[in-house]
């Protein structure tokens, strides 16, 4: 049971307050994600939690991101993935999503993958960039 990064609650709150729908997508079993969100007290920020369990396609497979968008009743091009893993960003962009990369220590973008629309040092910075762009 890992703690959330200190910037995560504030970053999620900024997005939620500004009308963005927040949905999780994980390669982990749904029970693992649910327990982690409860442990970190982040459950209330998300309208839905999605796991790849029903489709058996691990991220970064493009089909996973298009499936998640469909489950959320959103066109994949209207969805935006926020992540701190270069492989996740690359998969989302390949599927046609927009993406925001959190520059956590030890993480980097794939050099041959497309560039995400947003980057920032933490979720607060990324959230503010997203809000400024769309509002």
PDB file of C-alpha atoms in Angstrom:
ATOM      1  CA  UNK A   1       0.000   0.000   0.000  1.00  0.00           C
ATOM      2  CA  UNK A   2       1.851   2.996  -1.326  1.00  0.00           C
ATOM      3  CA  UNK A   3       0.976   6.574  -0.387  1.00  0.00           C
ATOM      4  CA  UNK A   4      -0.120   9.037  -3.060  1.00  0.00           C
ATOM      5  CA  UNK A   5       2.360  11.698  -4.104  1.00  0.00           C
ATOM      6  CA  UNK A   6       1.669  14.876  -2.075  1.00  0.00           C
ATOM      7  CA  UNK A   7       0.538  16.827  -5.170  1.00  0.00           C
ATOM      8  CA  UNK A   8      -2.079  14.284  -6.259  1.00  0.00           C
ATOM      9  CA  UNK A   9      -5.103  15.281  -4.112  1.00  0.00           C
ATOM     10  CA  UNK A  10      -4.758  18.975  -5.018  1.00  0.00           C
ATOM     11  CA  UNK A  11      -4.197  18.183  -8.712  1.00  0.00           C
ATOM     12  CA  UNK A  12      -7.268  15.941  -8.826  1.00  0.00           C
ATOM     13  CA  UNK A  13      -9.322  18.536  -6.952  1.00  0.00           C
ATOM     14  CA  UNK A  14      -8.358  21.238  -9.473  1.00  0.00           C
ATOM     15  CA  UNK A  15      -9.495  19.088 -12.390  1.00  0.00           C
ATOM     16  CA  UNK A  16     -12.720  18.017 -10.683  1.00  0.00           C
ATOM     17  CA  UNK A  17     -13.612  21.595  -9.638  1.00  0.00           C
ATOM     18  CA  UNK A  18     -13.170  22.688 -13.245  1.00  0.00           C
ATOM     19  CA  UNK A  19     -15.612  20.128 -14.599  1.00  0.00           C
ATOM     20  CA  UNK A  20     -13.282  17.426 -15.874  1.00  0.00           C
ATOM     21  CA  UNK A  21     -14.476  13.830 -15.616  1.00  0.00           C
ATOM     22  CA  UNK A  22     -11.901  11.693 -13.798  1.00  0.00           C
ATOM     23  CA  UNK A  23     -11.674   7.986 -14.574  1.00  0.00           C
ATOM     24  CA  UNK A  24      -8.863   5.582 -13.734  1.00  0.00           C
ATOM     25  CA  UNK A  25      -7.470   2.922 -16.074  1.00  0.00           C
ATOM     26  CA  UNK A  26      -5.129   0.248 -14.778  1.00  0.00           C
ATOM     27  CA  UNK A  27      -3.437  -2.964 -15.831  1.00  0.00           C
ATOM     28  CA  UNK A  28      -3.960  -4.209 -12.254  1.00  0.00           C
ATOM     29  CA  UNK A  29      -6.979  -6.189 -11.072  1.00  0.00           C
ATOM     30  CA  UNK A  30      -9.908  -3.954 -10.112  1.00  0.00           C
ATOM     31  CA  UNK A  31      -9.743  -5.120  -6.478  1.00  0.00           C
ATOM     32  CA  UNK A  32      -6.120  -3.941  -6.246  1.00  0.00           C
ATOM     33  CA  UNK A  33      -6.975  -0.523  -7.667  1.00  0.00           C
ATOM     34  CA  UNK A  34     -10.000  -0.161  -5.397  1.00  0.00           C
ATOM     35  CA  UNK A  35      -7.919  -0.996  -2.313  1.00  0.00           C
ATOM     36  CA  UNK A  36      -5.181   1.444  -3.349  1.00  0.00           C
ATOM     37  CA  UNK A  37      -7.660   4.275  -3.929  1.00  0.00           C
ATOM     38  CA  UNK A  38      -9.298   3.603  -0.562  1.00  0.00           C
ATOM     39  CA  UNK A  39      -5.909   3.509   1.182  1.00  0.00           C
ATOM     40  CA  UNK A  40      -4.898   6.853  -0.339  1.00  0.00           C
ATOM     41  CA  UNK A  41      -8.362   8.364   0.205  1.00  0.00           C
ATOM     42  CA  UNK A  42      -8.631   9.267  -3.493  1.00  0.00           C
ATOM     43  CA  UNK A  43     -11.767   7.257  -4.348  1.00  0.00           C
ATOM     44  CA  UNK A  44     -14.087  10.272  -4.212  1.00  0.00           C
ATOM     45  CA  UNK A  45     -12.320  12.074  -7.037  1.00  0.00           C
ATOM     46  CA  UNK A  46     -13.145   9.429  -9.649  1.00  0.00           C
ATOM     47  CA  UNK A  47     -16.476   8.750 -11.305  1.00  0.00           C
ATOM     48  CA  UNK A  48     -15.294   5.333 -12.506  1.00  0.00           C
ATOM     49  CA  UNK A  49     -12.431   2.888 -12.104  1.00  0.00           C
ATOM     50  CA  UNK A  50     -11.518   0.722 -15.077  1.00  0.00           C
ATOM     51  CA  UNK A  51      -9.300  -2.347 -15.181  1.00  0.00           C
ATOM     52  CA  UNK A  52      -8.149  -4.227 -18.265  1.00  0.00           C
ATOM     53  CA  UNK A  53      -9.620  -7.427 -16.755  1.00  0.00           C
ATOM     54  CA  UNK A  54     -12.663  -7.536 -19.093  1.00  0.00           C
ATOM     55  CA  UNK A  55     -10.670  -7.094 -22.311  1.00  0.00           C
ATOM     56  CA  UNK A  56      -7.389  -8.843 -21.400  1.00  0.00           C
ATOM     57  CA  UNK A  57      -5.295  -6.302 -23.350  1.00  0.00           C
ATOM     58  CA  UNK A  58      -2.553  -4.691 -21.320  1.00  0.00           C
ATOM     59  CA  UNK A  59      -1.624  -1.058 -21.734  1.00  0.00           C
ATOM     60  CA  UNK A  60       0.043   0.234 -23.876  1.00  0.00           C
ATOM     61  CA  UNK A  61      -2.077  -1.665 -26.454  1.00  0.00           C
ATOM     62  CA  UNK A  62      -4.107   0.935 -28.368  1.00  0.00           C
ATOM     63  CA  UNK A  63      -7.248  -1.200 -28.011  1.00  0.00           C
ATOM     64  CA  UNK A  64      -7.144  -0.711 -24.246  1.00  0.00           C
ATOM     65  CA  UNK A  65      -7.396   3.067 -24.507  1.00  0.00           C
ATOM     66  CA  UNK A  66     -10.161   2.959 -27.123  1.00  0.00           C
ATOM     67  CA  UNK A  67     -12.055   0.469 -24.935  1.00  0.00           C
ATOM     68  CA  UNK A  68     -11.693   2.777 -21.911  1.00  0.00           C
ATOM     69  CA  UNK A  69     -12.996   5.742 -23.896  1.00  0.00           C
ATOM     70  CA  UNK A  70     -15.977   3.700 -25.074  1.00  0.00           C
ATOM     71  CA  UNK A  71     -16.714   2.573 -21.499  1.00  0.00           C
ATOM     72  CA  UNK A  72     -16.710   6.260 -20.534  1.00  0.00           C
ATOM     73  CA  UNK A  73     -19.006   7.252 -23.440  1.00  0.00           C
ATOM     74  CA  UNK A  74     -16.308   9.495 -24.902  1.00  0.00           C
ATOM     75  CA  UNK A  75     -14.727   9.501 -28.340  1.00  0.00           C
ATOM     76  CA  UNK A  76     -11.092   8.473 -27.920  1.00  0.00           C
ATOM     77  CA  UNK A  77      -9.958  11.790 -29.459  1.00  0.00           C
ATOM     78  CA  UNK A  78     -11.857  13.634 -26.733  1.00  0.00           C
ATOM     79  CA  UNK A  79     -10.132  11.769 -23.908  1.00  0.00           C
ATOM     80  CA  UNK A  80      -6.907  12.792 -22.200  1.00  0.00           C
ATOM     81  CA  UNK A  81      -4.649  10.405 -20.284  1.00  0.00           C
ATOM     82  CA  UNK A  82      -2.555  11.782 -17.419  1.00  0.00           C
ATOM     83  CA  UNK A  83       0.339   9.498 -16.474  1.00  0.00           C
ATOM     84  CA  UNK A  84       3.924   9.392 -15.228  1.00  0.00           C
ATOM     85  CA  UNK A  85       5.001   6.473 -17.422  1.00  0.00           C
ATOM     86  CA  UNK A  86       6.348   7.039 -20.919  1.00  0.00           C
ATOM     87  CA  UNK A  87       4.952   3.732 -22.157  1.00  0.00           C
ATOM     88  CA  UNK A  88       1.449   4.720 -21.005  1.00  0.00           C
ATOM     89  CA  UNK A  89       1.682   8.118 -22.710  1.00  0.00           C
ATOM     90  CA  UNK A  90       2.920   6.476 -25.934  1.00  0.00           C
ATOM     91  CA  UNK A  91       0.029   3.989 -25.925  1.00  0.00           C
ATOM     92  CA  UNK A  92      -2.602   6.662 -25.345  1.00  0.00           C
ATOM     93  CA  UNK A  93      -1.210   8.874 -28.106  1.00  0.00           C
ATOM     94  CA  UNK A  94      -1.061   5.899 -30.483  1.00  0.00           C
ATOM     95  CA  UNK A  95      -4.750   5.236 -29.778  1.00  0.00           C
ATOM     96  CA  UNK A  96      -5.652   8.839 -30.617  1.00  0.00           C
ATOM     97  CA  UNK A  97      -6.030  10.211 -27.095  1.00  0.00           C
ATOM     98  CA  UNK A  98      -4.456  13.393 -25.876  1.00  0.00           C
ATOM     99  CA  UNK A  99      -1.916  12.993 -23.091  1.00  0.00           C
ATOM    100  CA  UNK A 100      -0.278  14.774 -20.173  1.00  0.00           C
ATOM    101  CA  UNK A 101       3.026  13.539 -18.760  1.00  0.00           C
ATOM    102  CA  UNK A 102       3.985  14.038 -15.122  1.00  0.00           C
ATOM    103  CA  UNK A 103       7.780  14.280 -14.948  1.00  0.00           C
ATOM    104  CA  UNK A 104       8.340  12.144 -11.846  1.00  0.00           C
ATOM    105  CA  UNK A 105      11.889  11.298 -10.831  1.00  0.00           C
ATOM    106  CA  UNK A 106      13.199   8.332 -12.800  1.00  0.00           C
ATOM    107  CA  UNK A 107      10.478   8.541 -15.467  1.00  0.00           C
ATOM    108  CA  UNK A 108      10.923   9.717 -19.045  1.00  0.00           C
ATOM    109  CA  UNK A 109       9.054   9.882 -22.308  1.00  0.00           C
ATOM    110  CA  UNK A 110       9.880   7.494 -25.124  1.00  0.00           C
ATOM    111  CA  UNK A 111      12.174   9.433 -27.475  1.00  0.00           C
ATOM    112  CA  UNK A 112      10.573   8.052 -30.663  1.00  0.00           C
ATOM    113  CA  UNK A 113       6.954   8.425 -29.504  1.00  0.00           C
ATOM    114  CA  UNK A 114       4.810  11.480 -30.228  1.00  0.00           C
ATOM    115  CA  UNK A 115       5.064  14.349 -27.760  1.00  0.00           C
ATOM    116  CA  UNK A 116       2.209  14.709 -25.260  1.00  0.00           C
ATOM    117  CA  UNK A 117       0.144  17.882 -25.330  1.00  0.00           C
ATOM    118  CA  UNK A 118       0.976  18.691 -21.697  1.00  0.00           C
ATOM    119  CA  UNK A 119       3.927  18.082 -19.380  1.00  0.00           C
ATOM    120  CA  UNK A 120       4.696  19.238 -15.866  1.00  0.00           C
ATOM    121  CA  UNK A 121       6.752  18.480 -12.792  1.00  0.00           C
ATOM    122  CA  UNK A 122       3.705  17.342 -10.791  1.00  0.00           C
ATOM    123  CA  UNK A 123      -0.048  16.852 -11.068  1.00  0.00           C
ATOM    124  CA  UNK A 124      -0.797  20.398  -9.913  1.00  0.00           C
ATOM    125  CA  UNK A 125       1.287  21.890 -12.726  1.00  0.00           C
ATOM    126  CA  UNK A 126      -0.190  19.492 -15.289  1.00  0.00           C
ATOM    127  CA  UNK A 127      -3.744  20.166 -14.057  1.00  0.00           C
ATOM    128  CA  UNK A 128      -3.254  23.934 -14.271  1.00  0.00           C
ATOM    129  CA  UNK A 129      -1.965  23.590 -17.850  1.00  0.00           C
ATOM    130  CA  UNK A 130      -4.945  21.451 -18.850  1.00  0.00           C
ATOM    131  CA  UNK A 131      -7.400  23.865 -17.225  1.00  0.00           C
ATOM    132  CA  UNK A 132      -5.762  26.909 -18.854  1.00  0.00           C
ATOM    133  CA  UNK A 133      -5.944  25.232 -22.262  1.00  0.00           C
ATOM    134  CA  UNK A 134      -9.570  24.086 -22.103  1.00  0.00           C
ATOM    135  CA  UNK A 135     -11.253  26.811 -20.035  1.00  0.00           C
TER     136      UNK A 135
END
